[in-house]
PDB file of C-alpha atoms in Angstrom:
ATOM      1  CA  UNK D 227       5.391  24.538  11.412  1.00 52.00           C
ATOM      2  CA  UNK D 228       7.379  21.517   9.687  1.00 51.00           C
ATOM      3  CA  UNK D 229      11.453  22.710   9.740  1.00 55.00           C
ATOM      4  CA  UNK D 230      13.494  23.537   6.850  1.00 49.00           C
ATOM      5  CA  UNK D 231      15.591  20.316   6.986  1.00 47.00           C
ATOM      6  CA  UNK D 232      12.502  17.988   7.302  1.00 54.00           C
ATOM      7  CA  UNK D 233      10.566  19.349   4.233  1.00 52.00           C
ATOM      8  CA  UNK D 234      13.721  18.970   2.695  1.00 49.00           C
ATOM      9  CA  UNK D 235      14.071  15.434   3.366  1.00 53.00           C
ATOM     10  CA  UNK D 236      10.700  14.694   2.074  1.00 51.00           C
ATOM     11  CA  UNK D 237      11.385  16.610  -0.685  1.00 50.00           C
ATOM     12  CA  UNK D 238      14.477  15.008  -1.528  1.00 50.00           C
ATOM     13  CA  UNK D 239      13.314  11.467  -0.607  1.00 48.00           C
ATOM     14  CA  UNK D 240      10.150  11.655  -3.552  1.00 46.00           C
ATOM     15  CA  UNK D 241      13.105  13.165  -5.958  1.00 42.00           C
ATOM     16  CA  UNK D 242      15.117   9.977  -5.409  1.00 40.00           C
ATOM     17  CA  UNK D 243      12.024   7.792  -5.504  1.00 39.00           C
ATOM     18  CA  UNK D 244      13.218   6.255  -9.435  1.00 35.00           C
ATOM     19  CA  UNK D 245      16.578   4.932  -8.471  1.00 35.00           C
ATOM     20  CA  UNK D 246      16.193   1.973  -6.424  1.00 35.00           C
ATOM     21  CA  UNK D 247      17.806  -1.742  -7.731  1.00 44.00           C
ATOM     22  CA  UNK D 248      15.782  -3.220 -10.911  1.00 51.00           C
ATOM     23  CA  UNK D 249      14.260  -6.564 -10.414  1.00 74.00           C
ATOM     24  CA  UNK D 250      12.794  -9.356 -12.381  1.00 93.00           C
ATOM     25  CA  UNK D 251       9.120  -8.965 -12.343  1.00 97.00           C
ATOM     26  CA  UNK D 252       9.036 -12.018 -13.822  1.00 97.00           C
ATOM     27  CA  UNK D 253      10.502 -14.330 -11.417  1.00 96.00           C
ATOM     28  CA  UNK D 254       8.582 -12.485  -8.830  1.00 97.00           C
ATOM     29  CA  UNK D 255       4.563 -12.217 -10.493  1.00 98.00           C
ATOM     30  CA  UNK D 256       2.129 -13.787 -11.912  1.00 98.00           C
ATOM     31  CA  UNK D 257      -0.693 -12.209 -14.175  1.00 98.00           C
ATOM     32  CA  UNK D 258      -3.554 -13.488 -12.994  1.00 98.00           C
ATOM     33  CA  UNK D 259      -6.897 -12.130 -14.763  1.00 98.00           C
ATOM     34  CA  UNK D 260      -6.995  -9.729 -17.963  1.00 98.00           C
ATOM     35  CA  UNK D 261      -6.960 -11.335 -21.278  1.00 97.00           C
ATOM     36  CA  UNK D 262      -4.156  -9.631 -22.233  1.00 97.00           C
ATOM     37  CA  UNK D 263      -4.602  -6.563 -20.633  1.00 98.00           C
ATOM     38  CA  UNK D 264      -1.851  -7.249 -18.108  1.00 98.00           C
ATOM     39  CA  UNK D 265       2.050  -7.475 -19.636  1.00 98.00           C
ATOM     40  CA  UNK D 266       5.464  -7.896 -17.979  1.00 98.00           C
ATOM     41  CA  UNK D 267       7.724  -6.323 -20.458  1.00 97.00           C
ATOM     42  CA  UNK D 268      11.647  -5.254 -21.159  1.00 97.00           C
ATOM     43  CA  UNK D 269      12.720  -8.804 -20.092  1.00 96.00           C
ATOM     44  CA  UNK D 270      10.952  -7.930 -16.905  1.00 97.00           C
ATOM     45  CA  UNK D 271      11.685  -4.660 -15.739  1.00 97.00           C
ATOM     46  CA  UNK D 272       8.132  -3.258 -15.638  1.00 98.00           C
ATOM     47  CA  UNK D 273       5.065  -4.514 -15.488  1.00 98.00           C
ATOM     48  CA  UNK D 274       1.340  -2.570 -16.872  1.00 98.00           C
ATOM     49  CA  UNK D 275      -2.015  -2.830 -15.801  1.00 98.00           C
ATOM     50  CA  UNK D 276      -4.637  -1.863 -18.240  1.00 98.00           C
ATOM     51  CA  UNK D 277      -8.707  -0.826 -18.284  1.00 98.00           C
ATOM     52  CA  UNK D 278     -10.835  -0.918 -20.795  1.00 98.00           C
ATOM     53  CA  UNK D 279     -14.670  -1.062 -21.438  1.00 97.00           C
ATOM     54  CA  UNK D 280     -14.360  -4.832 -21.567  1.00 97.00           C
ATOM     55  CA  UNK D 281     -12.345  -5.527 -18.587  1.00 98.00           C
ATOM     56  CA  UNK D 282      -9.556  -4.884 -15.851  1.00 98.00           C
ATOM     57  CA  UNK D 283      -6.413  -6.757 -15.203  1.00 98.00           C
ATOM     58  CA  UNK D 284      -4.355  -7.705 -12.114  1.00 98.00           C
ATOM     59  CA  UNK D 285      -1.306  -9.959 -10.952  1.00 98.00           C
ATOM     60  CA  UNK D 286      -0.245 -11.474  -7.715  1.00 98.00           C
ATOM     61  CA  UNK D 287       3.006 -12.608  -6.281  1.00 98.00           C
ATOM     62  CA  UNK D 288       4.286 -16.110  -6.612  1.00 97.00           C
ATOM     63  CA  UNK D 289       5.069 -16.336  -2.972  1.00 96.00           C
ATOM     64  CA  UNK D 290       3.577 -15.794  -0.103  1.00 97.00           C
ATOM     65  CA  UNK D 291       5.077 -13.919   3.327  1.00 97.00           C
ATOM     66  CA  UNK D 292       4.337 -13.865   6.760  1.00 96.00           C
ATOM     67  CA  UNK D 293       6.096 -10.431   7.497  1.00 96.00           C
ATOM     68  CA  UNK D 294       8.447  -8.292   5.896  1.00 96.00           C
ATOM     69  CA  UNK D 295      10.020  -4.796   4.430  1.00 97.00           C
ATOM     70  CA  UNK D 296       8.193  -4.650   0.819  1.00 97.00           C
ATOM     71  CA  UNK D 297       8.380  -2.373  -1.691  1.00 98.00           C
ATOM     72  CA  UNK D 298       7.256  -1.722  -5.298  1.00 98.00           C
ATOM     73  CA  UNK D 299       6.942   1.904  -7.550  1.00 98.00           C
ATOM     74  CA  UNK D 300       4.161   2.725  -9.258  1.00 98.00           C
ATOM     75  CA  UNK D 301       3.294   5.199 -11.323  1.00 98.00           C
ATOM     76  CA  UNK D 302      -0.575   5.630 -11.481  1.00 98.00           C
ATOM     77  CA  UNK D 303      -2.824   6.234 -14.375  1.00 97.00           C
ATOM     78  CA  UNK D 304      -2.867   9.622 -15.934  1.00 96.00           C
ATOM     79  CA  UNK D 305      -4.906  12.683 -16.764  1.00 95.00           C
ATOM     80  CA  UNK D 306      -8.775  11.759 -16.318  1.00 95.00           C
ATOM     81  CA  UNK D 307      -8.730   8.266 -13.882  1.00 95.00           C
ATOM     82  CA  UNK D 308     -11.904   9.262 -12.441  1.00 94.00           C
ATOM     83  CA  UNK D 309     -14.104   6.313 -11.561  1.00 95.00           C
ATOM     84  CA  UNK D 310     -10.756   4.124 -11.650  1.00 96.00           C
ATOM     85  CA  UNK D 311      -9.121   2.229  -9.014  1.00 97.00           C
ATOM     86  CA  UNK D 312      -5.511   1.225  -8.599  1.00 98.00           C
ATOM     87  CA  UNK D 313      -5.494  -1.160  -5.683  1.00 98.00           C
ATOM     88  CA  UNK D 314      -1.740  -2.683  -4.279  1.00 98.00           C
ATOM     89  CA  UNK D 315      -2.528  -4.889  -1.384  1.00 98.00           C
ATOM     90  CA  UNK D 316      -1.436  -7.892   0.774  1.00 98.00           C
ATOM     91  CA  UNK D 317      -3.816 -10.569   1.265  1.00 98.00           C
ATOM     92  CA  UNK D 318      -4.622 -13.923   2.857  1.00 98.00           C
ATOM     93  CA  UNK D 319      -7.563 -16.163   1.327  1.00 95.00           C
ATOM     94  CA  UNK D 320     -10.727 -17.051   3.337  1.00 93.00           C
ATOM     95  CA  UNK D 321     -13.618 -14.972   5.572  1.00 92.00           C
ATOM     96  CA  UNK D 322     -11.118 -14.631   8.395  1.00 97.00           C
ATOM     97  CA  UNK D 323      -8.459 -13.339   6.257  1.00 98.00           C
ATOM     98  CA  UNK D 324      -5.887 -10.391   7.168  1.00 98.00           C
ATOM     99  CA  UNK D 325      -5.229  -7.547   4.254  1.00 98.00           C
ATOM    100  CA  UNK D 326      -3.549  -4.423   4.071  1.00 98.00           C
ATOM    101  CA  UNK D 327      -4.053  -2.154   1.255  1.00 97.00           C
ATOM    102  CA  UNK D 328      -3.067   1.118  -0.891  1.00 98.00           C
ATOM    103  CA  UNK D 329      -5.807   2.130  -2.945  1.00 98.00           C
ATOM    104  CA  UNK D 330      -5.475   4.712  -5.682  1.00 97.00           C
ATOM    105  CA  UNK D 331      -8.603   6.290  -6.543  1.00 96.00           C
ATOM    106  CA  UNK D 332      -8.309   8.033  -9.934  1.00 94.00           C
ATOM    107  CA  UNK D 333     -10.099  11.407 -10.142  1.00 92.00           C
ATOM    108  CA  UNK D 334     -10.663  14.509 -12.823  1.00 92.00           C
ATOM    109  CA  UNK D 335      -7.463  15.906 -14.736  1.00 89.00           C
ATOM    110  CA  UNK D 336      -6.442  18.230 -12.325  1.00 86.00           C
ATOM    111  CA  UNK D 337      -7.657  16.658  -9.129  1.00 91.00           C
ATOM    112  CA  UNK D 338      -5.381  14.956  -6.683  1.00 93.00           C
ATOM    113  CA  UNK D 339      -5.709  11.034  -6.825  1.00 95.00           C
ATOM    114  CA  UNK D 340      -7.142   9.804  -2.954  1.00 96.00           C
ATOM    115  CA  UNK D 341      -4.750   7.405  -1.395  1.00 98.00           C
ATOM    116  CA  UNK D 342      -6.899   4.859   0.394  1.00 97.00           C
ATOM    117  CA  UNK D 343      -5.186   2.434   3.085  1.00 98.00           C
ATOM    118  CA  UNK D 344      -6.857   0.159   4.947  1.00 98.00           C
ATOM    119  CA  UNK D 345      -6.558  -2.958   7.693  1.00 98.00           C
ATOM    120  CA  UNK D 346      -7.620  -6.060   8.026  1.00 98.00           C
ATOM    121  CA  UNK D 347      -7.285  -8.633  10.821  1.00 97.00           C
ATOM    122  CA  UNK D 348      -8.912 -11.982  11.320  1.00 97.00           C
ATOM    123  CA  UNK D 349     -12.122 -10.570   8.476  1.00 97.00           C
ATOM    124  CA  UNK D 350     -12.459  -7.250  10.427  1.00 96.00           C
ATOM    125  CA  UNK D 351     -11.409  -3.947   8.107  1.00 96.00           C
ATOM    126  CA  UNK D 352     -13.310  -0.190   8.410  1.00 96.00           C
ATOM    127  CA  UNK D 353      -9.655   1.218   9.709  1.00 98.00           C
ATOM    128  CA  UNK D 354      -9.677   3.423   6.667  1.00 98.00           C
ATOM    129  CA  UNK D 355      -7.140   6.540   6.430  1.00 98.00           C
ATOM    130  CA  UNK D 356      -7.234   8.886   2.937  1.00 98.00           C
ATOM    131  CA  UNK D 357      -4.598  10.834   1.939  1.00 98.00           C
ATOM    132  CA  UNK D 358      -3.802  13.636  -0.836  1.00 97.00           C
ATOM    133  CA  UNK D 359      -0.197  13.048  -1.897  1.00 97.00           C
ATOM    134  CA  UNK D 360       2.222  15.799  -1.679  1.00 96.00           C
ATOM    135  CA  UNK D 361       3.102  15.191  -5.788  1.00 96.00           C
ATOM    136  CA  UNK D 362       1.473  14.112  -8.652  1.00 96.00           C
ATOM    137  CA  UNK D 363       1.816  10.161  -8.649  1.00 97.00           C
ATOM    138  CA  UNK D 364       0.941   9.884 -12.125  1.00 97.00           C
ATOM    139  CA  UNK D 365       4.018  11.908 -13.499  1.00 96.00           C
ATOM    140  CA  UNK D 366       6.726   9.208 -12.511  1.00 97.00           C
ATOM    141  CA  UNK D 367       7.394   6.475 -10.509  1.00 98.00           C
ATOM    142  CA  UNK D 368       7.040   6.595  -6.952  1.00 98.00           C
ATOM    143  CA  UNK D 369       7.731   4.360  -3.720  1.00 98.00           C
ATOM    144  CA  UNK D 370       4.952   2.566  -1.999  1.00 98.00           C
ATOM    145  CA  UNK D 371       6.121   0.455   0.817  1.00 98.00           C
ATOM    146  CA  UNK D 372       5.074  -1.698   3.714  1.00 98.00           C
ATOM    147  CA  UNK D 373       6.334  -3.082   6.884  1.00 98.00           C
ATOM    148  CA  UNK D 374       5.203  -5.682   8.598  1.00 97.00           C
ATOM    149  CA  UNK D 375       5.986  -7.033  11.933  1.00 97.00           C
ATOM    150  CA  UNK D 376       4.531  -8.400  14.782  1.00 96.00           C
ATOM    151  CA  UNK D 377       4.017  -5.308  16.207  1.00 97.00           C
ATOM    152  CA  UNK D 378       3.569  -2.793  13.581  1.00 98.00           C
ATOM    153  CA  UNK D 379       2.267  -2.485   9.807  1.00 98.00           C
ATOM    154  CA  UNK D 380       4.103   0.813   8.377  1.00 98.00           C
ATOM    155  CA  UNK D 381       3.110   2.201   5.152  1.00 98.00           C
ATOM    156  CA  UNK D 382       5.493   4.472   3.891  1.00 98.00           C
ATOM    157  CA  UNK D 383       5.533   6.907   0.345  1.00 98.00           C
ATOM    158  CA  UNK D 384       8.976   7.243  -0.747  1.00 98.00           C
ATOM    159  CA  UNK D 385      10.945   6.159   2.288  1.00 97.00           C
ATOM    160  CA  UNK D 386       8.110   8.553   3.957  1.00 98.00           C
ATOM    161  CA  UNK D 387       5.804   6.819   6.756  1.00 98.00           C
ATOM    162  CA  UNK D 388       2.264   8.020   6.436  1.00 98.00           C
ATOM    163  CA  UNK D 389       0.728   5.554   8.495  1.00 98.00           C
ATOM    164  CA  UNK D 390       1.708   2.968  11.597  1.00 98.00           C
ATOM    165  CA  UNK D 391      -1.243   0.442  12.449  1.00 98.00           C
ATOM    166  CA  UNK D 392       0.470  -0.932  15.774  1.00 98.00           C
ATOM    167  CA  UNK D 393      -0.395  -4.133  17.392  1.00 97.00           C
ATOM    168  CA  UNK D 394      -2.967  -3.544  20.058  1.00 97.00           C
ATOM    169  CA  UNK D 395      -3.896  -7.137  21.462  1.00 97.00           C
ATOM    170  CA  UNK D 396      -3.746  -5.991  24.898  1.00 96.00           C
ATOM    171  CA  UNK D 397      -6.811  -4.122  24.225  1.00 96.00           C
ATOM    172  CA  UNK D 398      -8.530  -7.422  22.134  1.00 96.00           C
ATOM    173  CA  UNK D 399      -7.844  -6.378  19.013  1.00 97.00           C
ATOM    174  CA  UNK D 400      -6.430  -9.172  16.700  1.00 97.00           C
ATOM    175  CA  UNK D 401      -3.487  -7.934  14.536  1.00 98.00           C
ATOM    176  CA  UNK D 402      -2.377  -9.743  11.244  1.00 97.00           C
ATOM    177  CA  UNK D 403       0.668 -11.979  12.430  1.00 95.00           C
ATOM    178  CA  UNK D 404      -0.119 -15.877  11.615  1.00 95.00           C
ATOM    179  CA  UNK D 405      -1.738 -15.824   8.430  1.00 97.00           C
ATOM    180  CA  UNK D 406       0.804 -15.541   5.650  1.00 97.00           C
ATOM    181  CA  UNK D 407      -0.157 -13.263   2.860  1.00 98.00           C
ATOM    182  CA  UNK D 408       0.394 -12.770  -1.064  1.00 98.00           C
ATOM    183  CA  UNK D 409       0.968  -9.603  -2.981  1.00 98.00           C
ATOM    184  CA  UNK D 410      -1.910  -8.358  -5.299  1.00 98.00           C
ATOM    185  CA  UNK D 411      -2.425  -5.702  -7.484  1.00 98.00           C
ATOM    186  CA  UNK D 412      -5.484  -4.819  -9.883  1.00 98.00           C
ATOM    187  CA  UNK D 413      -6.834  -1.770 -12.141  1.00 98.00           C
ATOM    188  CA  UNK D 414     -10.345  -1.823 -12.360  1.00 97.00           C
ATOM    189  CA  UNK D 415     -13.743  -0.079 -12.617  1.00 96.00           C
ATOM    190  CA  UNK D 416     -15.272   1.622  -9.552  1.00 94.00           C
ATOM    191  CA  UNK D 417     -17.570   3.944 -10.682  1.00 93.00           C
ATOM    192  CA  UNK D 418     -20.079   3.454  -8.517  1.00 92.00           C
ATOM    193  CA  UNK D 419     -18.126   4.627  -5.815  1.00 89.00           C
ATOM    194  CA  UNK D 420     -14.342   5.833  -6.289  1.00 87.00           C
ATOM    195  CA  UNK D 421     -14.586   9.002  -7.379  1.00 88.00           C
ATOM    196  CA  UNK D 422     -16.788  11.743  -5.183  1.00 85.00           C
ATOM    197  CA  UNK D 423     -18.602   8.596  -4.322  1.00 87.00           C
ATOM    198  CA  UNK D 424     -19.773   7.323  -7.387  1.00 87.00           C
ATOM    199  CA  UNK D 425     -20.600  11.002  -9.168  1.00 88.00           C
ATOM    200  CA  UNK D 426     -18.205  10.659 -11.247  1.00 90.00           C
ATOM    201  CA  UNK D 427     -18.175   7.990 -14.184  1.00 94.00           C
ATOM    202  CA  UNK D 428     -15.266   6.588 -16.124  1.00 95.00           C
ATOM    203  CA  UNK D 429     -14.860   8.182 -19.633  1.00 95.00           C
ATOM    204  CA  UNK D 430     -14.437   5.672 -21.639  1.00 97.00           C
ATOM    205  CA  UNK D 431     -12.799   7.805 -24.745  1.00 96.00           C
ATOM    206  CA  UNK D 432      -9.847   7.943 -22.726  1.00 95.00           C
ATOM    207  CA  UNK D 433      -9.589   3.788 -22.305  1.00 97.00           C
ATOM    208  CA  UNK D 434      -7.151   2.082 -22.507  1.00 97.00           C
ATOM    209  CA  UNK D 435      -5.699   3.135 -18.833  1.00 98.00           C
ATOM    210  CA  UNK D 436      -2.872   1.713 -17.783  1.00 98.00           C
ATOM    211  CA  UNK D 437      -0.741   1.910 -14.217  1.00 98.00           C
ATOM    212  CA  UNK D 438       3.042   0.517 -14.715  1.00 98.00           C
ATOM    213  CA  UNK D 439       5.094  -0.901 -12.071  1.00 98.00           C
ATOM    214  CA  UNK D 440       8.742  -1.672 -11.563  1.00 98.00           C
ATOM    215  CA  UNK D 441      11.876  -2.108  -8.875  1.00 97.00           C
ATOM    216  CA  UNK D 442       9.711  -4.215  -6.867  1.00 97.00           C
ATOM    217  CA  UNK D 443      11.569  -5.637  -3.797  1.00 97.00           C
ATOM    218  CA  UNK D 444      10.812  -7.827  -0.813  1.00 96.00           C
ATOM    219  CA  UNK D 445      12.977  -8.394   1.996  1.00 95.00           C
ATOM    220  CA  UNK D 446      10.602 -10.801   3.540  1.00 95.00           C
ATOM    221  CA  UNK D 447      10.290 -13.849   5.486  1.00 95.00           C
ATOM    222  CA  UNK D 448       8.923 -16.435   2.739  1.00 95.00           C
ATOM    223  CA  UNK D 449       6.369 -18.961   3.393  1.00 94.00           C
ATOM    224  CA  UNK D 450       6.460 -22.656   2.570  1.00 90.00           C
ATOM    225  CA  UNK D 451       5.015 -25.353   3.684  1.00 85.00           C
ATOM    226  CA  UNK D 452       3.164 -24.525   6.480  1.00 87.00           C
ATOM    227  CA  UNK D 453       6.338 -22.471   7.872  1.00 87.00           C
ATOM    228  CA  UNK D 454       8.368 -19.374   7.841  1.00 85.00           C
ATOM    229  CA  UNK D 455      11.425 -19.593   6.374  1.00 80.00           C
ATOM    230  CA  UNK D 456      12.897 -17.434   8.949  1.00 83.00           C
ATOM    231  CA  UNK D 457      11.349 -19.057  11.922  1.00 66.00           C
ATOM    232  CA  UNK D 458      12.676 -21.852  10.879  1.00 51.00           C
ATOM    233  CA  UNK D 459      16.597 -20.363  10.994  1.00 49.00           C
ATOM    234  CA  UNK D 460      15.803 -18.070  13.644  1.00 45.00           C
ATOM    235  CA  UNK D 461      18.914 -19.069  15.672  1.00 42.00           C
ATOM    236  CA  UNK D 462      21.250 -18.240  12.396  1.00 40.00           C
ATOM    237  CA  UNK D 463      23.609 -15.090  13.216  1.00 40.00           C
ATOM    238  CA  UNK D 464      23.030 -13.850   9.981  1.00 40.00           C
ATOM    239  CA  UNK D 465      18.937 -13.873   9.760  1.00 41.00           C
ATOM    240  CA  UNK D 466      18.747 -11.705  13.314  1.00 43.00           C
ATOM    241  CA  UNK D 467      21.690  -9.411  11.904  1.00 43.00           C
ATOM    242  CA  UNK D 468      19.893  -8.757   8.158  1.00 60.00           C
ATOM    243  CA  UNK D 469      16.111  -9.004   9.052  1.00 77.00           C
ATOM    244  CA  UNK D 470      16.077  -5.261  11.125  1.00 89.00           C
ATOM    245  CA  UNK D 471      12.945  -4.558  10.343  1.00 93.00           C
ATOM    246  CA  UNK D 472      11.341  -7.266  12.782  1.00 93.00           C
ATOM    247  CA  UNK D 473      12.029  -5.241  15.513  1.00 94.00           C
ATOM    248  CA  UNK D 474      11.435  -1.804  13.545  1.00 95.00           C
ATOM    249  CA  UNK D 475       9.605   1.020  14.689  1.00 96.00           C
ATOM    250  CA  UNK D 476      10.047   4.461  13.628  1.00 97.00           C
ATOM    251  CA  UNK D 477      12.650   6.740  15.284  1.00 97.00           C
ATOM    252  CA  UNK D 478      12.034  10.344  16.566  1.00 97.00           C
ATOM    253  CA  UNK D 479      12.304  12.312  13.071  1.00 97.00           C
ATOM    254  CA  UNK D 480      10.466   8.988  11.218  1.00 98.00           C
ATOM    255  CA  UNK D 481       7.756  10.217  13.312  1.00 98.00           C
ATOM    256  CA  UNK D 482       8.036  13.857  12.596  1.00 98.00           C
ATOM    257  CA  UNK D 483       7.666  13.126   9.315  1.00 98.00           C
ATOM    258  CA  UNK D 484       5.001  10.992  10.100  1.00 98.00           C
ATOM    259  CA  UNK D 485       3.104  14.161  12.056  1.00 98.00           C
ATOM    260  CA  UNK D 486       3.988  15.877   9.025  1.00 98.00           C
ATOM    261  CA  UNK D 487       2.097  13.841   6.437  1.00 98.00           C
ATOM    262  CA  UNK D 488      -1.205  13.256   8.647  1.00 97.00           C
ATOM    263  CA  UNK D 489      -1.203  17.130   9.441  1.00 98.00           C
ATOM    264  CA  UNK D 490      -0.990  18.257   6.306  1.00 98.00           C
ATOM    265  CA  UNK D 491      -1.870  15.324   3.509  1.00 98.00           C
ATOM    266  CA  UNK D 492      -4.721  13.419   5.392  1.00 98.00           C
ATOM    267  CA  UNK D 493      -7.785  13.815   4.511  1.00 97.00           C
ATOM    268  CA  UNK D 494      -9.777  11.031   6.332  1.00 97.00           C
ATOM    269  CA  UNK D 495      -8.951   9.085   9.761  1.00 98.00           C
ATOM    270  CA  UNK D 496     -11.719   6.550  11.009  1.00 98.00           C
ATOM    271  CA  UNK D 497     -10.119   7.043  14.346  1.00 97.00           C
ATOM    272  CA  UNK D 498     -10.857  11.163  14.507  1.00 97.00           C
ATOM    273  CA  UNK D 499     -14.797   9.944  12.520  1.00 97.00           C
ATOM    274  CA  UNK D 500     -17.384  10.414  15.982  1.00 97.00           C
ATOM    275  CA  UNK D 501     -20.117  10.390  14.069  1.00 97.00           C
ATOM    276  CA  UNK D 502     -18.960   7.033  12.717  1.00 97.00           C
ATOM    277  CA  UNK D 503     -18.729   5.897  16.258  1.00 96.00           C
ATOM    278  CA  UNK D 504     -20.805   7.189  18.615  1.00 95.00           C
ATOM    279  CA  UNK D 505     -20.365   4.553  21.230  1.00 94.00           C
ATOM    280  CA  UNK D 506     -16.698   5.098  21.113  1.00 96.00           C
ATOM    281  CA  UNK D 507     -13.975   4.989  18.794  1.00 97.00           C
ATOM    282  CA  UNK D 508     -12.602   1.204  18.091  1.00 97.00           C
ATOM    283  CA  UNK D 509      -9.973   0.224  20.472  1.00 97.00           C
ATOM    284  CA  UNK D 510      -7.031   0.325  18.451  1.00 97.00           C
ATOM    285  CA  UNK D 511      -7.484   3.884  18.045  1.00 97.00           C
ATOM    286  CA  UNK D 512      -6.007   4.356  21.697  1.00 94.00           C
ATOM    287  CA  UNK D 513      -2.641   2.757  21.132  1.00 92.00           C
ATOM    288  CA  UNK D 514       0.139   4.947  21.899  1.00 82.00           C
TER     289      UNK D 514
END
């Protein structure tokens, strides 16, 4: 039974999801593949994604971070997005590479959308969790958000943690903390498996789709040259002071609300799969 003042919280936190600071998408992304598909507009406060028959689109970030408190709303493609996928991710390059991802997989008008999150360390992923959001993320812009430090990645809806992947080296599994990583986002087709696992096809009357994206914000230790811009002032008063979110973890109601969400909204968790793993659920799956 989730109390009054905690579904009110939620409730309040995904009303008050559209009024964080406006940035400069420009300054901030590049578009990387579309032909055109892909626009930052209104001197760069948003920024669309758009399918079509011919092709998909996608950006990434001009920098590149090795951890941080990051943040961007979306607002996900409307009405009939089945066979579509929205994917918001941070990446490394090569076959060893760390990755942590939202995936939005579009479904039939009416259907809830499956959020898809996922973890990567050192090439290794399959630490899937699925969730059905608790609004319709196609109406209007919501929060997506992750944190990343050393010893936790925190993916939060809204201000809303739905998921903490926390560091579990002691048990020899490698967690994503020396490989910095860009931002990426794409829309593209995934018909063959997105939707009801590939039942579902795109309609293609209802192309062009388009995801939008604004208010993104990093507060985030940049990478350059070979080095961390805040490892390299770590001794300066005011980076220990303004960079809380190294330390982070989530408090006692943080984690209510987490217990709330995985209750109620999840709909997949590799770590509860058996059958997946019948010699014994993956290591990480223990951490307290």
């Amino acid at each position: 039974m989730v109390s009054p003042v905690l579904l009110l919280s939620i409730l309040l936190a995904s009303s008050l999801s559209g009024f964080a600071l406006a940035s400069n998408l420009n300054q901030d992304f590049d578009i990387t593949w579309g032909d055109g598909r892909a626009n930052i507009l209104n001197n760069g406060q948003l920024l669309t994604l758009s399918l079509d028959k011919t092709s998909g689109s996608g950006f990434q970030s001009k920098n590149q971070y090795l951890f941080g408190k990051i943040d961007m709303q979306i607002k996900l493609v409307p009405g009939n997005s089945a066979g579509t996928v929205t994917a918001y991710y941070l990446s490394s390059q090569g076959p060893t590479h760390d990755e942590t991802d939202f995936e939005f997989l579009g479904n039939l008008s009416g259907d809830p959308y499956t959020l898809h999150t996922n973890v990567f360390s050192q090439g290794k992923g399959n630490r899937e969790q699925q969730f059905h959001l608790w609004f319709d993320p196609t109406k209007d812009f919501h929060t997506y958000s992750i944190l990343w430090n050393p010893k936790h990645i925190i993916f939060s809806v809204d201000g809303i943690p739905i998921r903490d992947f926390k560091n579990a080296e002691s048990k020899g599994v490698a967690f994503p903390k020396n490989q910095p990583m860009r931002i990426y986002s794409s829309l593209w087709n995934a018909d063959d498996w997105a939707t009801r696992g590939g039942l579902i096809k795109i309609d293609w009357t209802r192309a062009p789709f388009t995801a939008s994206y604004r208010n993104f914000n990093a507060d985030a230790c940049l990478w350059s040259s070979g080095t961390s811009h805040c490892a390299s002032k770590a001794k300066a008063p005011a980076v220990s002071s303004t960079k809380n979110w190294l330390n982070q973890e989530l408090d006692l109601t943080s984690q209510e609300k987490l217990k709330w969400v995985q209750k109620n909204h999840m709909i997949y968790d590799y770590c509860a799969d058996v059958k997946r793993f019948p010699q014994g659920l993956p290591p990480e799956c223990s951490v307290v």
